[in-house]
Each structure stands twice: as structure tokens, then as C-alpha cells.
C-alpha positions as protocol buffer text, in pm:
chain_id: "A"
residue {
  index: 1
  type: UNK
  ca { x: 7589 y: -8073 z: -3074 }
}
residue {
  index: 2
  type: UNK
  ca { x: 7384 y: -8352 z: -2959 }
}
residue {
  index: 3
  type: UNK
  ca { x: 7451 y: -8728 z: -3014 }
}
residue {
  index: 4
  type: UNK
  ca { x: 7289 y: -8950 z: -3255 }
}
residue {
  index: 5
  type: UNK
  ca { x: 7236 y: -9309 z: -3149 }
}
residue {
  index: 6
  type: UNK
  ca { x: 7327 y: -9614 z: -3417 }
}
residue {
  index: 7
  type: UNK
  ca { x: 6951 y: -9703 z: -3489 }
}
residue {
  index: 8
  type: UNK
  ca { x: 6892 y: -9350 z: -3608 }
}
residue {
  index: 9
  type: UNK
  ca { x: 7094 y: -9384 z: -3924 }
}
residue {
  index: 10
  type: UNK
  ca { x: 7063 y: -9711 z: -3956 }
}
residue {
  index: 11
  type: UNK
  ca { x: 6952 y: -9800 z: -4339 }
}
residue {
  index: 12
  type: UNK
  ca { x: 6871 y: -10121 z: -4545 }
}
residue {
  index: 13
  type: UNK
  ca { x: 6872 y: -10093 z: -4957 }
}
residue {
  index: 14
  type: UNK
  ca { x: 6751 y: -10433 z: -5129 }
}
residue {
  index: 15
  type: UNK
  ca { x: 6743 y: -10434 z: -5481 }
}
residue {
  index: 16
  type: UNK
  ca { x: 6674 y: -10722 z: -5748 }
}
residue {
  index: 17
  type: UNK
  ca { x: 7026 y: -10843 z: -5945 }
}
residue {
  index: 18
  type: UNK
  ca { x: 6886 y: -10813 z: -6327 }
}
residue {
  index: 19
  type: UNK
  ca { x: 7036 y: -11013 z: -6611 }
}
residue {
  index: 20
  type: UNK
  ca { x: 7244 y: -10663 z: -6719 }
}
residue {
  index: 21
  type: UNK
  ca { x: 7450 y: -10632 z: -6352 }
}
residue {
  index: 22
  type: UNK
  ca { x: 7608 y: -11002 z: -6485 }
}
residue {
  index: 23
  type: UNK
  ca { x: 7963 y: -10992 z: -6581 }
}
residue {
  index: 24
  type: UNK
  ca { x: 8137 y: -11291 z: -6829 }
}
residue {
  index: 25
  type: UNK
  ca { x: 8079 y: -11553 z: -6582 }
}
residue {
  index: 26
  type: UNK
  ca { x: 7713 y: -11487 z: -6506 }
}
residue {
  index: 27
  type: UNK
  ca { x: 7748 y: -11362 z: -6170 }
}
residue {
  index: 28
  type: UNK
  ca { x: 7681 y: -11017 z: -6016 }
}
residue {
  index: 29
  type: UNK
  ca { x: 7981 y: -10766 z: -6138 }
}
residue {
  index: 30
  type: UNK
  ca { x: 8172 y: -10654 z: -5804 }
}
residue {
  index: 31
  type: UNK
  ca { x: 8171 y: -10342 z: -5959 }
}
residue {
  index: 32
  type: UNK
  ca { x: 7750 y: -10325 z: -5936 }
}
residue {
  index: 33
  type: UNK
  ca { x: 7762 y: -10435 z: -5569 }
}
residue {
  index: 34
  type: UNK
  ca { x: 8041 y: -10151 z: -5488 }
}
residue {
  index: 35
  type: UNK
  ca { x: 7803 y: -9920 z: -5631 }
}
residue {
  index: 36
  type: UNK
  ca { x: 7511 y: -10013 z: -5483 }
}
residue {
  index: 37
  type: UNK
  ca { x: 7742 y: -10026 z: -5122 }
}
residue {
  index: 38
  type: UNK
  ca { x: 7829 y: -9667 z: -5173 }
}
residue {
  index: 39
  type: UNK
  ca { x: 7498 y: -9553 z: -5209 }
}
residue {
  index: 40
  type: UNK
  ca { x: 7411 y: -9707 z: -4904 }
}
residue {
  index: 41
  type: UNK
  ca { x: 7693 y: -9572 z: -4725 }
}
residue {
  index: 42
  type: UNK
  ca { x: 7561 y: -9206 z: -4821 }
}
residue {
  index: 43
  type: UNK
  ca { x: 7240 y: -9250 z: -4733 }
}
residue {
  index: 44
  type: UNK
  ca { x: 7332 y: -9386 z: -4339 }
}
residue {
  index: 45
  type: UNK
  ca { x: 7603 y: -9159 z: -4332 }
}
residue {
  index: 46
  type: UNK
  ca { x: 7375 y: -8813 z: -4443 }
}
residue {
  index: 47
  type: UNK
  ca { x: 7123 y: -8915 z: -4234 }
}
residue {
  index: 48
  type: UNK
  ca { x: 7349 y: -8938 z: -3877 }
}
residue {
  index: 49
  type: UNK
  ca { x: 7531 y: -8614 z: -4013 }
}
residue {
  index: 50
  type: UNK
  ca { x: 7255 y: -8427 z: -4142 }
}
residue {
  index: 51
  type: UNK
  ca { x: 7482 y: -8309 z: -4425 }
}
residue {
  index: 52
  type: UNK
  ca { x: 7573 y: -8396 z: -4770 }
}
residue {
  index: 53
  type: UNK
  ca { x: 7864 y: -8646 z: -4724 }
}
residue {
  index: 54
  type: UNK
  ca { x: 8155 y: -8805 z: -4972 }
}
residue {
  index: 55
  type: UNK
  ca { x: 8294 y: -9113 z: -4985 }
}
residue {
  index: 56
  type: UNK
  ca { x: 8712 y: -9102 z: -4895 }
}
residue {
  index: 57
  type: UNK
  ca { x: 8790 y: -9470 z: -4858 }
}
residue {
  index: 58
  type: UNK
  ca { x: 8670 y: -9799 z: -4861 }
}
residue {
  index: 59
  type: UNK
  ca { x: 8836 y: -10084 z: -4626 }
}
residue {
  index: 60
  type: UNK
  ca { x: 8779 y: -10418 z: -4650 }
}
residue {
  index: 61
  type: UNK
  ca { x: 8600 y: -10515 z: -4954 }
}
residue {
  index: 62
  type: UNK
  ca { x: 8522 y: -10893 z: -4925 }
}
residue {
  index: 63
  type: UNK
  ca { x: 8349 y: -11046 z: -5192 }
}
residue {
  index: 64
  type: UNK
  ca { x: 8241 y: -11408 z: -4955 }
}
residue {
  index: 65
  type: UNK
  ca { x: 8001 y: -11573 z: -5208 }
}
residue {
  index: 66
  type: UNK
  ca { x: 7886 y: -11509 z: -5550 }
}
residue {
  index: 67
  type: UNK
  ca { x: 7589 y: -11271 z: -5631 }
}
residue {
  index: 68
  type: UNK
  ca { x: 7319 y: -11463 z: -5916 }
}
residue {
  index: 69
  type: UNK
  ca { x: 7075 y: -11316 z: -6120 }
}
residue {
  index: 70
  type: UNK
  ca { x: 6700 y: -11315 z: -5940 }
}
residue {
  index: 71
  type: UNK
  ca { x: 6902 y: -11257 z: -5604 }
}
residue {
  index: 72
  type: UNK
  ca { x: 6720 y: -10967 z: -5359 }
}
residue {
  index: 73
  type: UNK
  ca { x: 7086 y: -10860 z: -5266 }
}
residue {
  index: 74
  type: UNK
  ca { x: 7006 y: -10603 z: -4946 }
}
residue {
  index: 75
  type: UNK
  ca { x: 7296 y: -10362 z: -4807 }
}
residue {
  index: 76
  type: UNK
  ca { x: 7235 y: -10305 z: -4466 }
}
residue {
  index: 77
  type: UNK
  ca { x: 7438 y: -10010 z: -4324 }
}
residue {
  index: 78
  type: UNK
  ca { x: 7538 y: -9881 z: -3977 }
}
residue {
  index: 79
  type: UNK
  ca { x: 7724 y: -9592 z: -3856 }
}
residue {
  index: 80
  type: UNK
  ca { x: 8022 y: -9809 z: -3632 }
}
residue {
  index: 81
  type: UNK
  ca { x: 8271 y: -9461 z: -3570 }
}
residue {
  index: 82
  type: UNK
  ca { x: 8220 y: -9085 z: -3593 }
}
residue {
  index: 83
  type: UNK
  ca { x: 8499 y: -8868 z: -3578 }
}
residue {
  index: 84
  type: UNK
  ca { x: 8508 y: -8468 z: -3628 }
}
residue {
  index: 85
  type: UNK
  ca { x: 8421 y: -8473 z: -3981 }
}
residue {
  index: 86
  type: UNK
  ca { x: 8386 y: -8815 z: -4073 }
}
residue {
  index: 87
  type: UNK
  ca { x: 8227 y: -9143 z: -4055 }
}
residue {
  index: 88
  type: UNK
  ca { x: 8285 y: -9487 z: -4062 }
}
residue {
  index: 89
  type: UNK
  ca { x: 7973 y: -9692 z: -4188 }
}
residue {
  index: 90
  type: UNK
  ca { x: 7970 y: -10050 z: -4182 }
}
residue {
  index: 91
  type: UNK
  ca { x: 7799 y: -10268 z: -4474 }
}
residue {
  index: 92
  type: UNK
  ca { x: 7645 y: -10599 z: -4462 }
}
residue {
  index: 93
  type: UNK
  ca { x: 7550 y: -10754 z: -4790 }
}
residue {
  index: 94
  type: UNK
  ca { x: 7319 y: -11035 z: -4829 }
}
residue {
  index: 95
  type: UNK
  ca { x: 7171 y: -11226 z: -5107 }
}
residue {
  index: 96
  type: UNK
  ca { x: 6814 y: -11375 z: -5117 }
}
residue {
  index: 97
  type: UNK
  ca { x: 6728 y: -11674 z: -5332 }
}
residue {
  index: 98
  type: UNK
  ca { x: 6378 y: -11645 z: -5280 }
}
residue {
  index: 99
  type: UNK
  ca { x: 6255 y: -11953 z: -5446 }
}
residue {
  index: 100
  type: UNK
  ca { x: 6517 y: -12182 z: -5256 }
}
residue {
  index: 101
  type: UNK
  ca { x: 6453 y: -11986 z: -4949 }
}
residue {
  index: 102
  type: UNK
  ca { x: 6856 y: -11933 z: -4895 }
}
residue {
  index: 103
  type: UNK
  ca { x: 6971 y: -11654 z: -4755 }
}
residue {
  index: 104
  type: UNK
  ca { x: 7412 y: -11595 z: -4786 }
}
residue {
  index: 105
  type: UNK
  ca { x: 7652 y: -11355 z: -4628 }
}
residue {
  index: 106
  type: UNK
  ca { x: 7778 y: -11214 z: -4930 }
}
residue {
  index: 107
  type: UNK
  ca { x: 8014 y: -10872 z: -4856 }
}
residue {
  index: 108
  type: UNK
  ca { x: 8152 y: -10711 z: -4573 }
}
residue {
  index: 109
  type: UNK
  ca { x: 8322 y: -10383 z: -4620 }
}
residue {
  index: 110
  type: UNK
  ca { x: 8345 y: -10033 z: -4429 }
}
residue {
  index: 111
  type: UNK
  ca { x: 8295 y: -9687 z: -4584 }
}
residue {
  index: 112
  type: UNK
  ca { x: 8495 y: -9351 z: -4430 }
}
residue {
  index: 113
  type: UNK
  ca { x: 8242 y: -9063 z: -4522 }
}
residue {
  index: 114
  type: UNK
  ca { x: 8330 y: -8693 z: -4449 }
}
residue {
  index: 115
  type: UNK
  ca { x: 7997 y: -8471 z: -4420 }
}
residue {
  index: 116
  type: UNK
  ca { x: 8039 y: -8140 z: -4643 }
}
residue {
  index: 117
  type: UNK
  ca { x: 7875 y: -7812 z: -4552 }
}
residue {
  index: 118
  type: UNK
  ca { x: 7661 y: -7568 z: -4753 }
}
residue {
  index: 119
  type: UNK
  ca { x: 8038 y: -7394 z: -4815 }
}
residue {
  index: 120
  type: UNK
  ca { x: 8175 y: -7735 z: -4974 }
}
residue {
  index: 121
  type: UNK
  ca { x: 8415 y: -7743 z: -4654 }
}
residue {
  index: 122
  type: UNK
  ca { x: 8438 y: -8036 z: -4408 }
}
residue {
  index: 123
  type: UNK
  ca { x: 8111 y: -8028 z: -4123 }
}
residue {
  index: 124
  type: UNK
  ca { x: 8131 y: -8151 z: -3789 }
}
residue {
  index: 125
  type: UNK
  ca { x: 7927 y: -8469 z: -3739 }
}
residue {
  index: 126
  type: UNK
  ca { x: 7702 y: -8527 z: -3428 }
}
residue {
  index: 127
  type: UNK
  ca { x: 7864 y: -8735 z: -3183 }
}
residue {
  index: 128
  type: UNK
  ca { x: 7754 y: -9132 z: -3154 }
}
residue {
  index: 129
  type: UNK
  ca { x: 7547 y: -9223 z: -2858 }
}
């Protein structure tokens, strides 16, 4: 199986925080921005394994500054470790205050994906170059 190099996968989501992903204290829900992390992790991690893959664990969820509402959040993903089956996908999470023109560091975390088969059974993973 032939190796798959870091830019290959790599993959960037931005998406506008709306008035409806606020929780009680008017800031963007953790819960939102796992979601929207996890779907990020997918898409990196099916694209380097050329499968369908699941998420087993997240590490490291760091929640560094607050999320507001008008903020282009963007989840930028990268596979950093490929084992047999699995992947580890690192996530970098920043949000855009466009009219201030400030950019934050908002979330670091990392994603282990396994890649699933046609048969629903673990599938080996191309190598990282």
C-alpha cells in the first residue's frame, strides 16, 4: 500500500457561529464546536484512508478562548499518526472576528479514527509519508 503524505488529507471547515449554537452565557456551546471538530476529523481522516472511518477517542479537548456569535470559527485538520487501522488527526480551531479583524487560537484537540471496510471490519490505512 502506498503512502499518503500530510498535505493530501489535509482539510479546513469554517463555518459562521449563529445566535442558536449560544449556550446561557452567550458564547458558542462546547458541545457545537465538538461537533463541528468531529466532522472535520472524518473528513481528513476518510480522505488519507480512503475508507469510511469512526471516531474512538478524543484527547485533549482545550477550550483556550471563548467562541461569540458572528465568529467564522474554521477547524483545520491534519493527519499527525497512522497506525494499522487507525488515525490520529490533529485539530486547530480558530475564531474570526471579521469586523475587528482579530483572529484567536480557540481549541486544540486530537481525534483517533479507525477506517471501516465495505464488511464493517477494521481497514488498513495507507502509511504516512
Amino acid at each position: 500500500m502506498q503512502g499518503k503524505t500530510v498535505k493530501s488529507s489535509q482539510t479546513t471547515i469554517t463555518e459562521l457561529m449563529i445566535p442558536s449554537y449560544a449556550n446561557f452565557g452567550g458564547k458558542i456551546h462546547g458541545g457545537i464546536l465538538l461537533s463541528l471538530m468531529d466532522k472535520v476529523a472524518y473528513a481528513c481522516s476518510t480522505k488519507h484512508a480512503g475508507n469510511y472511518c469512526v471516531t474512538v477517542s478524543v484527547d485533549d479537548v482545550e477550550f483556550l478562548e471563548p467562541v461569540e456569535v458572528g465568529d467564522l470559527v474554521s477547524m483545520m485538520a491534519r493527519v499527525n499518526y497512522v497506525g494499522n487501522t487507525s488515525l490520529v488527526v490533529g485539530i486547530k480551531v480558530t475564531a474570526e472576528n471579521v469586523k475587528k479583524k482579530i483572529v484567536k487560537h480557540t481549541n486544540t484537540c486530537y481525534f483517533t479514527m479507525v477506517a471501516k471496510g465495505d464488511d464493517d471490519k477494521p481497514a488498513q490505512v495507507p502509511p504516512l509519508k
